[in-house]
PDB file of C-alpha atoms in Angstrom:
ATOM      1  CA  UNK A  22    -150.455 -33.218 178.582  1.00  0.00           C
ATOM      2  CA  UNK A  23    -153.214 -32.938 176.041  1.00  0.00           C
ATOM      3  CA  UNK A  24    -155.968 -30.503 177.080  1.00  0.00           C
ATOM      4  CA  UNK A  25    -158.976 -32.362 178.490  1.00  0.00           C
ATOM      5  CA  UNK A  26    -161.320 -30.639 176.014  1.00  0.00           C
ATOM      6  CA  UNK A  27    -159.263 -32.157 173.167  1.00  0.00           C
ATOM      7  CA  UNK A  28    -159.468 -35.587 174.808  1.00  0.00           C
ATOM      8  CA  UNK A  29    -163.226 -35.230 175.089  1.00  0.00           C
ATOM      9  CA  UNK A  30    -163.568 -34.291 171.417  1.00  0.00           C
ATOM     10  CA  UNK A  31    -161.205 -37.042 170.265  1.00  0.00           C
ATOM     11  CA  UNK A  32    -162.912 -39.763 172.318  1.00  0.00           C
ATOM     12  CA  UNK A  33    -166.350 -38.947 170.931  1.00  0.00           C
ATOM     13  CA  UNK A  34    -164.992 -38.662 167.383  1.00  0.00           C
ATOM     14  CA  UNK A  35    -163.439 -42.114 167.828  1.00  0.00           C
ATOM     15  CA  UNK A  36    -166.801 -43.521 168.919  1.00  0.00           C
ATOM     16  CA  UNK A  37    -168.700 -41.786 166.105  1.00  0.00           C
ATOM     17  CA  UNK A  38    -166.237 -43.108 163.491  1.00  0.00           C
ATOM     18  CA  UNK A  39    -166.535 -46.646 164.881  1.00  0.00           C
ATOM     19  CA  UNK A  40    -170.228 -46.754 163.986  1.00  0.00           C
ATOM     20  CA  UNK A  41    -169.457 -47.029 160.272  1.00  0.00           C
ATOM     21  CA  UNK A  42    -166.131 -48.904 160.468  1.00  0.00           C
ATOM     22  CA  UNK A  43    -166.571 -52.665 161.087  1.00  0.00           C
ATOM     23  CA  UNK A  44    -162.846 -53.117 161.806  1.00  0.00           C
ATOM     24  CA  UNK A  45    -162.690 -50.289 164.326  1.00  0.00           C
ATOM     25  CA  UNK A  46    -162.026 -51.687 167.830  1.00  0.00           C
ATOM     26  CA  UNK A  47    -164.626 -49.342 169.309  1.00  0.00           C
ATOM     27  CA  UNK A  48    -167.382 -50.711 167.048  1.00  0.00           C
ATOM     28  CA  UNK A  49    -167.905 -53.663 169.408  1.00  0.00           C
ATOM     29  CA  UNK A  50    -168.237 -52.518 173.008  1.00  0.00           C
ATOM     30  CA  UNK A  51    -168.895 -54.377 176.243  1.00  0.00           C
ATOM     31  CA  UNK A  52    -172.050 -53.297 178.039  1.00  0.00           C
ATOM     32  CA  UNK A  53    -172.272 -54.258 181.708  1.00  0.00           C
ATOM     33  CA  UNK A  54    -175.476 -54.386 183.688  1.00  0.00           C
ATOM     34  CA  UNK A  55    -176.432 -56.017 186.991  1.00  0.00           C
ATOM     35  CA  UNK A  56    -178.678 -59.091 187.229  1.00  0.00           C
ATOM     36  CA  UNK A  57    -181.319 -59.852 189.885  1.00  0.00           C
ATOM     37  CA  UNK A  58    -178.706 -61.563 192.092  1.00  0.00           C
ATOM     38  CA  UNK A  59    -176.502 -58.445 192.055  1.00  0.00           C
ATOM     39  CA  UNK A  60    -173.967 -60.092 189.724  1.00  0.00           C
ATOM     40  CA  UNK A  61    -172.339 -57.925 187.056  1.00  0.00           C
ATOM     41  CA  UNK A  62    -173.171 -59.130 183.550  1.00  0.00           C
ATOM     42  CA  UNK A  63    -171.091 -58.033 180.553  1.00  0.00           C
ATOM     43  CA  UNK A  64    -171.737 -58.683 176.878  1.00  0.00           C
ATOM     44  CA  UNK A  65    -170.487 -57.336 173.579  1.00  0.00           C
ATOM     45  CA  UNK A  66    -172.836 -55.138 171.561  1.00  0.00           C
ATOM     46  CA  UNK A  67    -172.454 -53.337 168.258  1.00  0.00           C
ATOM     47  CA  UNK A  68    -172.280 -49.571 168.630  1.00  0.00           C
ATOM     48  CA  UNK A  69    -174.950 -48.161 166.301  1.00  0.00           C
ATOM     49  CA  UNK A  70    -174.681 -44.443 167.063  1.00  0.00           C
ATOM     50  CA  UNK A  71    -172.554 -42.126 169.210  1.00  0.00           C
ATOM     51  CA  UNK A  72    -173.635 -38.508 169.639  1.00  0.00           C
ATOM     52  CA  UNK A  73    -171.267 -36.113 171.355  1.00  0.00           C
ATOM     53  CA  UNK A  74    -173.758 -33.254 171.626  1.00  0.00           C
ATOM     54  CA  UNK A  75    -176.141 -35.315 173.773  1.00  0.00           C
ATOM     55  CA  UNK A  76    -173.540 -37.796 175.153  1.00  0.00           C
ATOM     56  CA  UNK A  77    -175.554 -40.772 173.977  1.00  0.00           C
ATOM     57  CA  UNK A  78    -174.667 -44.227 172.706  1.00  0.00           C
ATOM     58  CA  UNK A  79    -177.145 -46.389 170.798  1.00  0.00           C
ATOM     59  CA  UNK A  80    -177.289 -50.183 170.775  1.00  0.00           C
ATOM     60  CA  UNK A  81    -179.835 -52.677 169.424  1.00  0.00           C
ATOM     61  CA  UNK A  82    -181.017 -55.835 171.165  1.00  0.00           C
ATOM     62  CA  UNK A  83    -183.643 -58.539 171.410  1.00  0.00           C
ATOM     63  CA  UNK A  84    -186.155 -57.498 174.072  1.00  0.00           C
ATOM     64  CA  UNK A  85    -186.346 -61.120 175.258  1.00  0.00           C
ATOM     65  CA  UNK A  86    -182.690 -60.957 176.342  1.00  0.00           C
ATOM     66  CA  UNK A  87    -181.564 -60.963 179.969  1.00  0.00           C
ATOM     67  CA  UNK A  88    -179.945 -57.537 179.549  1.00  0.00           C
ATOM     68  CA  UNK A  89    -183.266 -55.994 178.518  1.00  0.00           C
ATOM     69  CA  UNK A  90    -184.899 -57.322 181.683  1.00  0.00           C
ATOM     70  CA  UNK A  91    -181.930 -56.279 183.842  1.00  0.00           C
ATOM     71  CA  UNK A  92    -182.077 -52.726 182.504  1.00  0.00           C
ATOM     72  CA  UNK A  93    -185.764 -52.507 183.426  1.00  0.00           C
ATOM     73  CA  UNK A  94    -184.827 -53.038 187.088  1.00  0.00           C
ATOM     74  CA  UNK A  95    -181.516 -51.179 187.170  1.00  0.00           C
ATOM     75  CA  UNK A  96    -180.737 -48.846 184.249  1.00  0.00           C
ATOM     76  CA  UNK A  97    -177.196 -48.023 185.432  1.00  0.00           C
ATOM     77  CA  UNK A  98    -174.598 -49.406 183.029  1.00  0.00           C
ATOM     78  CA  UNK A  99    -170.940 -49.282 182.163  1.00  0.00           C
ATOM     79  CA  UNK A 100    -169.762 -49.491 178.551  1.00  0.00           C
ATOM     80  CA  UNK A 101    -166.153 -50.489 177.918  1.00  0.00           C
ATOM     81  CA  UNK A 102    -164.023 -50.333 174.795  1.00  0.00           C
ATOM     82  CA  UNK A 103    -160.328 -50.875 174.168  1.00  0.00           C
ATOM     83  CA  UNK A 104    -158.249 -50.148 171.085  1.00  0.00           C
ATOM     84  CA  UNK A 105    -155.290 -52.524 170.988  1.00  0.00           C
ATOM     85  CA  UNK A 106    -153.319 -50.520 168.412  1.00  0.00           C
ATOM     86  CA  UNK A 107    -153.936 -47.144 170.033  1.00  0.00           C
ATOM     87  CA  UNK A 108    -153.753 -48.601 173.572  1.00  0.00           C
ATOM     88  CA  UNK A 109    -156.752 -46.453 174.467  1.00  0.00           C
ATOM     89  CA  UNK A 110    -159.437 -47.536 176.925  1.00  0.00           C
ATOM     90  CA  UNK A 111    -162.787 -45.757 177.071  1.00  0.00           C
ATOM     91  CA  UNK A 112    -165.028 -46.606 180.009  1.00  0.00           C
ATOM     92  CA  UNK A 113    -168.382 -44.858 179.906  1.00  0.00           C
ATOM     93  CA  UNK A 114    -170.883 -44.900 182.745  1.00  0.00           C
ATOM     94  CA  UNK A 115    -174.484 -43.864 182.420  1.00  0.00           C
ATOM     95  CA  UNK A 116    -178.134 -44.753 182.427  1.00  0.00           C
ATOM     96  CA  UNK A 117    -179.864 -46.881 179.832  1.00  0.00           C
ATOM     97  CA  UNK A 118    -183.215 -46.027 178.335  1.00  0.00           C
ATOM     98  CA  UNK A 119    -185.127 -48.841 176.628  1.00  0.00           C
ATOM     99  CA  UNK A 120    -187.270 -48.386 173.518  1.00  0.00           C
ATOM    100  CA  UNK A 121    -189.326 -51.406 172.495  1.00  0.00           C
ATOM    101  CA  UNK A 122    -190.933 -52.150 169.130  1.00  0.00           C
ATOM    102  CA  UNK A 123    -193.968 -49.999 169.944  1.00  0.00           C
ATOM    103  CA  UNK A 124    -191.832 -46.880 170.280  1.00  0.00           C
ATOM    104  CA  UNK A 125    -191.371 -44.445 167.424  1.00  0.00           C
ATOM    105  CA  UNK A 126    -187.586 -44.701 167.725  1.00  0.00           C
ATOM    106  CA  UNK A 127    -187.421 -48.514 167.516  1.00  0.00           C
ATOM    107  CA  UNK A 128    -189.926 -48.582 164.662  1.00  0.00           C
ATOM    108  CA  UNK A 129    -187.936 -46.033 162.681  1.00  0.00           C
ATOM    109  CA  UNK A 130    -184.654 -47.846 163.325  1.00  0.00           C
ATOM    110  CA  UNK A 131    -186.169 -51.251 162.453  1.00  0.00           C
ATOM    111  CA  UNK A 132    -187.267 -50.036 159.024  1.00  0.00           C
ATOM    112  CA  UNK A 133    -183.753 -48.744 158.320  1.00  0.00           C
ATOM    113  CA  UNK A 134    -182.082 -52.104 159.054  1.00  0.00           C
ATOM    114  CA  UNK A 135    -181.013 -54.413 156.223  1.00  0.00           C
ATOM    115  CA  UNK A 136    -182.912 -57.706 155.917  1.00  0.00           C
ATOM    116  CA  UNK A 137    -179.955 -59.774 157.144  1.00  0.00           C
ATOM    117  CA  UNK A 138    -179.859 -57.740 160.370  1.00  0.00           C
ATOM    118  CA  UNK A 139    -183.615 -57.969 160.846  1.00  0.00           C
ATOM    119  CA  UNK A 140    -183.361 -61.745 160.481  1.00  0.00           C
ATOM    120  CA  UNK A 141    -181.229 -61.969 163.625  1.00  0.00           C
ATOM    121  CA  UNK A 142    -184.365 -61.211 165.668  1.00  0.00           C
ATOM    122  CA  UNK A 143    -186.491 -64.012 164.169  1.00  0.00           C
ATOM    123  CA  UNK A 144    -185.054 -66.952 166.140  1.00  0.00           C
ATOM    124  CA  UNK A 145    -185.785 -68.219 169.611  1.00  0.00           C
ATOM    125  CA  UNK A 146    -185.173 -66.244 172.798  1.00  0.00           C
ATOM    126  CA  UNK A 147    -181.522 -65.455 173.552  1.00  0.00           C
ATOM    127  CA  UNK A 148    -179.996 -68.070 175.834  1.00  0.00           C
ATOM    128  CA  UNK A 149    -182.628 -70.756 175.147  1.00  0.00           C
ATOM    129  CA  UNK A 150    -181.694 -74.106 173.644  1.00  0.00           C
ATOM    130  CA  UNK A 151    -181.472 -73.881 169.860  1.00  0.00           C
ATOM    131  CA  UNK A 152    -183.513 -76.180 167.636  1.00  0.00           C
ATOM    132  CA  UNK A 153    -181.263 -76.548 164.603  1.00  0.00           C
ATOM    133  CA  UNK A 154    -183.867 -78.660 162.777  1.00  0.00           C
ATOM    134  CA  UNK A 155    -185.968 -75.518 162.217  1.00  0.00           C
ATOM    135  CA  UNK A 156    -183.130 -73.157 161.267  1.00  0.00           C
ATOM    136  CA  UNK A 157    -183.729 -71.286 158.040  1.00  0.00           C
ATOM    137  CA  UNK A 158    -181.253 -69.388 155.899  1.00  0.00           C
ATOM    138  CA  UNK A 159    -181.537 -65.665 156.620  1.00  0.00           C
ATOM    139  CA  UNK A 160    -182.721 -64.855 153.107  1.00  0.00           C
ATOM    140  CA  UNK A 161    -185.756 -67.142 153.418  1.00  0.00           C
ATOM    141  CA  UNK A 162    -186.784 -66.094 156.921  1.00  0.00           C
ATOM    142  CA  UNK A 163    -189.911 -63.994 157.511  1.00  0.00           C
ATOM    143  CA  UNK A 164    -188.462 -60.966 159.281  1.00  0.00           C
ATOM    144  CA  UNK A 165    -191.821 -59.501 160.341  1.00  0.00           C
ATOM    145  CA  UNK A 166    -191.814 -61.616 163.526  1.00  0.00           C
ATOM    146  CA  UNK A 167    -188.500 -60.061 164.494  1.00  0.00           C
ATOM    147  CA  UNK A 168    -189.911 -56.532 164.632  1.00  0.00           C
ATOM    148  CA  UNK A 169    -191.878 -57.257 167.816  1.00  0.00           C
ATOM    149  CA  UNK A 170    -188.668 -58.552 169.445  1.00  0.00           C
ATOM    150  CA  UNK A 171    -186.492 -55.593 168.494  1.00  0.00           C
ATOM    151  CA  UNK A 172    -185.423 -52.953 170.976  1.00  0.00           C
ATOM    152  CA  UNK A 173    -183.134 -49.936 171.082  1.00  0.00           C
ATOM    153  CA  UNK A 174    -181.000 -49.097 174.096  1.00  0.00           C
ATOM    154  CA  UNK A 175    -179.851 -45.495 174.471  1.00  0.00           C
ATOM    155  CA  UNK A 176    -177.147 -44.957 177.076  1.00  0.00           C
ATOM    156  CA  UNK A 177    -177.058 -41.443 178.460  1.00  0.00           C
ATOM    157  CA  UNK A 178    -173.384 -41.146 179.386  1.00  0.00           C
ATOM    158  CA  UNK A 179    -172.685 -39.355 182.667  1.00  0.00           C
ATOM    159  CA  UNK A 180    -168.954 -40.123 182.975  1.00  0.00           C
ATOM    160  CA  UNK A 181    -166.124 -40.908 180.573  1.00  0.00           C
ATOM    161  CA  UNK A 182    -163.075 -42.530 182.152  1.00  0.00           C
ATOM    162  CA  UNK A 183    -160.362 -42.003 179.506  1.00  0.00           C
ATOM    163  CA  UNK A 184    -157.184 -44.071 179.888  1.00  0.00           C
ATOM    164  CA  UNK A 185    -154.236 -43.878 177.493  1.00  0.00           C
ATOM    165  CA  UNK A 186    -151.563 -46.520 178.056  1.00  0.00           C
ATOM    166  CA  UNK A 187    -148.097 -45.273 177.096  1.00  0.00           C
ATOM    167  CA  UNK A 188    -144.850 -46.849 178.174  1.00  0.00           C
ATOM    168  CA  UNK A 189    -143.643 -44.833 181.155  1.00  0.00           C
ATOM    169  CA  UNK A 190    -146.393 -42.228 180.774  1.00  0.00           C
ATOM    170  CA  UNK A 191    -149.878 -43.696 181.288  1.00  0.00           C
ATOM    171  CA  UNK A 192    -152.512 -40.956 181.377  1.00  0.00           C
ATOM    172  CA  UNK A 193    -156.017 -41.003 182.774  1.00  0.00           C
ATOM    173  CA  UNK A 194    -158.766 -38.409 182.954  1.00  0.00           C
ATOM    174  CA  UNK A 195    -162.303 -38.403 184.313  1.00  0.00           C
ATOM    175  CA  UNK A 196    -164.800 -36.442 182.271  1.00  0.00           C
ATOM    176  CA  UNK A 197    -168.211 -36.083 183.958  1.00  0.00           C
ATOM    177  CA  UNK A 198    -171.157 -34.743 181.965  1.00  0.00           C
ATOM    178  CA  UNK A 199    -174.141 -32.738 183.123  1.00  0.00           C
ATOM    179  CA  UNK A 200    -177.681 -33.883 182.384  1.00  0.00           C
ATOM    180  CA  UNK A 201    -177.575 -31.672 179.274  1.00  0.00           C
ATOM    181  CA  UNK A 202    -174.362 -33.319 178.062  1.00  0.00           C
ATOM    182  CA  UNK A 203    -171.957 -30.519 178.911  1.00  0.00           C
ATOM    183  CA  UNK A 204    -168.466 -31.345 180.162  1.00  0.00           C
ATOM    184  CA  UNK A 205    -168.517 -30.665 183.892  1.00  0.00           C
ATOM    185  CA  UNK A 206    -165.397 -30.406 186.118  1.00  0.00           C
ATOM    186  CA  UNK A 207    -163.149 -32.781 184.176  1.00  0.00           C
ATOM    187  CA  UNK A 208    -159.880 -33.662 185.872  1.00  0.00           C
ATOM    188  CA  UNK A 209    -156.689 -35.642 185.535  1.00  0.00           C
ATOM    189  CA  UNK A 210    -156.314 -38.601 187.904  1.00  0.00           C
ATOM    190  CA  UNK A 211    -153.580 -41.091 188.640  1.00  0.00           C
ATOM    191  CA  UNK A 212    -153.693 -44.049 186.230  1.00  0.00           C
TER     192      UNK A 212
END
């Protein structure tokens, strides 16, 4: 079996590489939260940053979204990714921290976004009925309104559940992390 430290390094390298590779299967991850009724809610988000040293994942969102409100009540999340070609599943559990437009982090990130990305925050609230009569092409939209609706979610990962599917030899390891991001008592488990 591959040493767990190598698995840890490889998993985080895979996530870090996905940030800049649009075709990478780990670029688009499912983030699950829990709504007010206790129902799990999963949605796909674009991975914007993955930092092994701090065990953090960064995502961007509209602060009017249901997930933003859910994370205010219960910050515990699970992030799931699966690479079809590699047959690798990464399930990461942790706590989400929210940074709204007034925060230094969200402001800095907002100013680094291309105009077409900023324009995605200029429409109506996520989940509301869409008025297509007022739709504007992204290049003509005033993106300044979107800044107040922009938020950054940082997931502090506390556990990586690594699962490699291999015909006749599935492998699974649990890699817990300390509050400082250090690998803590990792172990092999039955798949």
